[in-house]
Short mmCIF file of C-alpha atoms and ligand atoms in Angstrom, two decimals:
data_model
loop_
_atom_site.label_atom_id
_atom_site.label_comp_id
_atom_site.label_asym_id
_atom_site.label_seq_id
_atom_site.Cartn_x
_atom_site.Cartn_y
_atom_site.Cartn_z
CA UNK Y 1 103.64 -41.87 41.94
CA UNK Y 2 101.91 -38.28 42.25
CA UNK Y 3 98.52 -36.91 41.36
CA UNK Y 4 99.51 -35.78 38.03
CA UNK Y 5 100.58 -39.40 37.07
CA UNK Y 6 98.47 -40.69 37.98
CA UNK Y 7 96.06 -38.94 35.97
CA UNK Y 8 98.28 -39.20 32.96
CA UNK Y 9 99.05 -43.47 33.44
CA UNK Y 10 94.92 -43.82 33.92
CA UNK Y 11 94.16 -41.87 31.38
CA UNK Y 12 95.52 -44.22 29.62
CA UNK Y 13 94.83 -47.37 31.21
CA UNK Y 14 90.37 -45.94 30.55
CA UNK Y 15 89.65 -47.01 27.64
CA UNK Y 16 90.66 -51.00 27.89
CA UNK Y 17 91.01 -50.84 31.93
CA UNK Y 18 88.38 -53.44 31.44
CA UNK Y 19 89.59 -55.73 29.33
CA UNK Y 20 92.80 -56.19 31.37
CA UNK Y 21 91.68 -55.76 35.51
CA UNK Y 22 87.56 -55.98 35.31
CA UNK Y 23 87.05 -60.17 35.26
CA UNK Y 24 91.18 -60.12 36.78
CA UNK Y 25 90.07 -58.20 39.82
CA UNK Y 26 86.18 -59.16 40.52
CA UNK Y 27 86.08 -61.31 43.10
CA UNK Y 28 87.28 -58.70 45.57
CA UNK Y 29 85.61 -56.35 44.60
CA UNK Y 30 82.15 -59.02 45.02
CA UNK Y 31 84.14 -60.47 47.98
CA UNK Y 32 84.57 -56.41 49.77
CA UNK Y 33 80.70 -55.60 49.02
CA UNK Y 34 79.25 -59.45 50.18
CA UNK Y 35 81.15 -58.46 53.52
CA UNK Y 36 79.38 -54.65 53.22
CA UNK Y 37 76.80 -56.21 54.35
CA UNK Y 38 74.72 -52.95 53.05
CA UNK Y 39 71.48 -52.08 55.03
CA UNK Y 40 69.04 -49.76 53.16
CA UNK Y 41 69.93 -45.95 53.40
CA UNK Y 42 73.23 -46.55 54.50
CA UNK Y 43 75.36 -43.84 52.75
CA UNK Y 44 78.51 -45.59 50.61
CA UNK Y 45 82.50 -44.44 49.31
CA UNK Y 46 83.92 -45.89 47.07
CA UNK Y 47 87.20 -43.33 46.66
CA UNK Y 48 88.97 -44.20 43.02
CA UNK Y 49 86.07 -45.94 42.06
CA UNK Y 50 88.21 -45.88 38.09
CA UNK Y 51 85.34 -46.90 35.64
CA UNK Y 52 82.64 -47.98 37.70
CA UNK Y 53 83.64 -52.23 37.30
CA UNK Y 54 82.07 -52.68 41.01
CA UNK Y 55 79.44 -50.43 41.47
CA UNK Y 56 76.31 -52.91 39.31
CA UNK Y 57 77.32 -55.15 42.85
CA UNK Y 58 75.78 -52.78 44.88
CA UNK Y 59 72.16 -53.85 46.70
CA UNK Y 60 69.25 -50.79 44.91
CA UNK Y 61 68.95 -50.22 47.79
CA UNK Y 62 72.22 -47.95 49.30
CA UNK Y 63 73.19 -44.48 47.84
CA UNK Y 64 76.59 -45.19 46.15
CA UNK Y 65 78.76 -41.93 45.78
CA UNK Y 66 81.78 -42.85 43.76
CA UNK Y 67 84.92 -40.91 43.27
CA UNK Y 68 87.93 -40.83 41.37
CA UNK Y 69 91.04 -38.06 40.44
CA UNK Y 70 91.38 -39.21 36.31
CA UNK Y 71 87.87 -37.93 34.36
CA UNK Y 72 88.60 -40.35 31.69
CA UNK Y 73 88.28 -43.03 33.90
CA UNK Y 74 85.13 -41.23 35.46
CA UNK Y 75 83.86 -40.62 32.01
CA UNK Y 76 83.29 -44.84 31.35
CA UNK Y 77 81.49 -44.65 34.76
CA UNK Y 78 79.51 -41.95 34.26
CA UNK Y 79 78.66 -44.68 31.03
CA UNK Y 80 78.37 -47.48 33.16
CA UNK Y 81 75.96 -46.45 35.40
CA UNK Y 82 73.14 -44.69 32.31
CA UNK Y 83 73.15 -48.64 30.75
CA UNK Y 84 72.25 -50.02 33.49
CA UNK Y 85 69.96 -47.73 35.10
CA UNK Y 86 71.82 -48.02 38.33
CA UNK Y 87 70.01 -45.46 40.13
CA UNK Y 88 71.26 -46.35 43.57
CA UNK Y 89 74.95 -44.17 42.33
CA UNK Y 90 73.46 -40.95 43.70
CA UNK Y 91 77.04 -39.43 42.60
CA UNK Y 92 80.42 -39.87 40.67
CA UNK Y 93 82.79 -37.28 41.62
CA UNK Y 94 86.22 -35.96 40.04
CA UNK Y 95 87.85 -35.27 43.39
CA UNK Y 96 91.38 -36.50 45.26
CA UNK Y 97 90.44 -38.67 48.05
CA UNK Y 98 93.67 -37.33 50.17
CA UNK Y 99 91.28 -33.99 50.24
CA UNK Y 100 88.08 -34.67 49.81
CA UNK Y 101 85.61 -31.93 49.83
CA UNK Y 102 83.12 -33.48 51.68
CA UNK Y 103 82.35 -32.96 55.15
CA UNK Y 104 83.61 -34.71 58.22
CA UNK Y 105 81.11 -37.84 58.53
CA UNK Y 106 78.95 -37.94 55.57
CA UNK Y 107 78.64 -41.51 55.25
CA UNK Y 108 78.37 -44.87 56.81
CA UNK Y 109 80.95 -46.79 54.78
CA UNK Y 110 83.84 -46.24 52.98
CA UNK Y 111 86.01 -48.08 50.29
CA UNK Y 112 88.74 -47.58 48.21
CA UNK Y 113 89.41 -51.03 45.69
CA UNK Y 114 92.53 -51.32 44.27
CA UNK Y 115 93.50 -47.98 45.42
CA UNK Y 116 95.94 -47.80 48.09
CA UNK Y 117 99.06 -48.74 46.47
CA UNK Y 118 97.95 -45.67 43.98
CA UNK Y 119 97.94 -43.69 45.99
CA UNK Y 120 100.15 -41.23 46.22
CA UNK Y 121 100.44 -41.32 50.07
CA UNK Y 122 98.36 -44.42 51.37
CA UNK Y 123 98.56 -43.07 54.82
CA UNK Y 124 97.12 -39.15 54.34
CA UNK Y 125 93.83 -41.35 52.32
CA UNK Y 126 93.53 -43.47 54.89
CA UNK Y 127 92.61 -40.66 57.83
CA UNK Y 128 90.28 -38.77 54.52
CA UNK Y 129 88.15 -41.68 54.08
CA UNK Y 130 88.49 -41.58 58.60
CA UNK Y 131 86.98 -38.12 58.39
CA UNK Y 132 84.60 -38.25 56.11
CA UNK Y 133 83.21 -41.51 57.79
CA UNK Y 134 80.70 -42.05 60.16
CA UNK Y 135 82.32 -42.87 63.76
CA UNK Y 136 81.96 -46.56 64.07
CA UNK Y 137 81.39 -46.56 61.12
CA UNK Y 138 82.99 -49.48 58.52
CA UNK Y 139 86.56 -48.95 56.31
CA UNK Y 140 87.78 -51.65 53.84
CA UNK Y 141 90.35 -52.47 51.48
CA UNK Y 142 91.20 -54.78 49.23
CA UNK Y 143 94.48 -54.13 47.50
CA UNK Y 144 98.01 -56.14 46.17
CA UNK Y 145 100.53 -55.69 48.75
CA UNK Y 146 104.69 -56.58 49.22
CA UNK Y 147 104.06 -60.66 48.98
CA UNK Y 148 106.45 -62.82 52.21
CA UNK Y 149 107.37 -65.43 48.95
CA UNK Y 150 111.53 -64.41 48.21
CA UNK Y 151 110.94 -64.77 44.84
CA UNK Y 152 108.18 -62.86 44.16
CA UNK Y 153 109.27 -60.17 46.47
CA UNK Y 154 112.51 -59.75 44.40
CA UNK Y 155 110.36 -59.30 41.40
CA UNK Y 156 108.14 -56.98 43.23
CA UNK Y 157 111.88 -54.89 44.15
CA UNK Y 158 113.05 -54.80 40.02
CA UNK Y 159 109.34 -53.55 39.25
CA UNK Y 160 109.62 -50.98 41.77
CA UNK Y 161 111.61 -47.79 39.69
CA UNK Y 162 109.27 -48.90 37.11
CA UNK Y 163 106.02 -47.53 39.12
CA UNK Y 164 105.01 -44.38 37.22
CA UNK Y 165 104.18 -46.61 34.30
CA UNK Y 166 102.02 -49.11 35.76
CA UNK Y 167 100.69 -47.40 37.82
CA UNK Y 168 101.20 -48.57 40.99
CA UNK Y 169 103.40 -49.69 43.90
CA UNK Y 170 104.42 -53.44 43.66
CA UNK Y 171 105.61 -53.43 47.04
CA UNK Y 172 103.77 -51.59 49.78
CA UNK Y 173 104.25 -53.45 52.96
CA UNK Y 174 101.28 -54.54 54.35
CA UNK Y 175 102.72 -53.98 58.09
CA UNK Y 176 103.82 -50.58 57.23
CA UNK Y 177 100.65 -49.81 55.75
CA UNK Y 178 98.99 -50.82 59.29
CA UNK Y 179 101.61 -49.74 61.18
CA UNK Y 180 101.06 -46.16 59.26
CA UNK Y 181 97.26 -45.34 59.11
CA UNK Y 182 96.44 -47.33 62.27
CA UNK Y 183 93.84 -49.64 60.62
CA UNK Y 184 92.12 -51.40 63.99
CA UNK Y 185 90.73 -54.65 61.11
CA UNK Y 186 88.80 -56.35 61.80
CA UNK Y 187 89.27 -58.66 59.13
CA UNK Y 188 91.23 -60.33 56.88
CA UNK Y 189 91.14 -62.63 53.66
CA UNK Y 190 92.83 -63.66 50.77
CA UNK Y 191 91.31 -62.46 47.49
CA UNK Y 192 91.18 -62.86 43.53
CA UNK Y 193 94.15 -64.97 41.64
CA UNK Y 194 96.19 -67.63 44.15
CA UNK Y 195 94.72 -65.22 46.93
CA UNK Y 196 97.86 -63.21 46.21
CA UNK Y 197 95.39 -59.86 47.10
CA UNK Y 198 94.59 -58.62 50.39
CA UNK Y 199 91.04 -57.80 51.70
CA UNK Y 200 90.73 -55.86 55.14
CA UNK Y 201 88.09 -55.23 56.47
CA UNK Y 202 88.25 -52.35 59.41
CA UNK Y 203 86.29 -50.22 62.05
CA UNK Y 204 86.59 -46.36 61.55
CA UNK Y 205 87.84 -46.39 65.60
CA UNK Y 206 87.97 -41.92 65.07
CA UNK Y 207 87.50 -40.17 68.49
CA UNK Y 208 83.73 -39.03 67.94
CA UNK Y 209 82.92 -34.89 67.66
CA UNK Y 210 83.02 -33.48 70.92
CA UNK Y 211 79.49 -32.15 70.26
CA UNK Y 212 78.05 -36.15 70.01
CA UNK Y 213 80.69 -37.30 72.90
CA UNK Y 214 78.70 -34.56 75.46
CA UNK Y 215 75.47 -35.94 73.40
CA UNK Y 216 75.72 -38.62 74.13
CA UNK Y 217 77.16 -38.17 77.82
CA UNK Y 218 73.67 -36.09 78.75
CA UNK Y 219 71.34 -38.52 76.82
CA UNK Y 220 73.08 -41.86 79.11
CA UNK Y 221 72.69 -39.50 82.21
CA UNK Y 222 68.83 -38.79 81.85
CA UNK Y 223 68.48 -42.60 80.96
CA UNK Y 224 69.78 -43.54 85.11
C1 LIG H 301 93.74 -49.80 40.14
S1 LIG H 301 92.32 -48.41 39.62
C2 LIG H 301 91.24 -48.92 40.36
C3 LIG H 301 89.72 -48.75 40.17
C4 LIG H 301 88.46 -49.76 41.03
N1 LIG H 301 88.24 -49.52 41.86
C5 LIG H 301 88.87 -51.42 40.13
O1 LIG H 301 88.35 -51.09 41.10
O2 LIG H 301 88.63 -50.86 39.08
C6 LIG H 301 92.92 -47.53 40.54
C7 LIG H 301 92.04 -45.61 40.64
O3 LIG H 301 92.27 -44.96 41.60
C8 LIG H 301 92.80 -44.10 40.76
N2 LIG H 301 93.08 -43.51 42.37
C9 LIG H 301 94.73 -43.13 42.87
N3 LIG H 301 94.21 -42.14 43.19
C10 LIG H 301 94.02 -41.17 43.29
C11 LIG H 301 93.34 -41.13 44.73
N4 LIG H 301 94.56 -39.27 45.81
N5 LIG H 301 92.57 -39.72 44.42
C12 LIG H 301 91.39 -40.33 43.82
N6 LIG H 301 91.38 -40.82 42.96
C13 LIG H 301 92.72 -41.51 42.38
C14 LIG H 301 93.02 -43.36 39.42
O4 LIG H 301 92.83 -43.18 38.83
C15 LIG H 301 92.21 -45.09 39.39
O5 LIG H 301 90.52 -45.36 38.62
#
């Protein structure tokens, strides 16, 4: 998948996306948001927010920012926000999640629902999610990964050449993904129909910035 292919395929999906992928993927969306245990005032970033099907599921005491590459998908998210008066949705912006315009540590929790097998470079995507998330924050991913059953895996390999047409890669390996991203997974669960999709909760294990580390050391010294 490249950015142009993603924009093209999701322009085509946008009008009927909710019909095809709304109810089917909703248990995974709900599962992620329940596991986030959102606290009042937390800043949440959802990358690849699409038509905003998850937005009504967040508690209204958080601040949600959604980004997506597809203007057509985002237009539907804007329409949903207005129609349902989703005041906890602070912003919806057109942006590449692999090259975000947010400063480091802008959010407490960052989530990608059904996006990592769509994005051109999943490792780069996770690196960006980690950068914009505060140290000690959490990253959440729900996605389909390459199936371990030989028959389904063979079918997914047959489908792989049609990724650009379908708008996702069916054969992304979970083990490879975790190796490439260095994600520190603290919870893993099977979700959606037949448990065919996987939910990952990971600690944002990036090092603190030098200035913050110095501040933390100074505070510890003062306490001694
Ligand atoms: C399968 S849809 C999932 C939408 C939504 N998260 C949901 O739960 O239905 C994938 C979405 O990711 C977006 N996407 C893919 N790569 C992206 C990137 N690099 N930056 C921003 N959005 C991206 C697509 O435009 C599309 O809206």
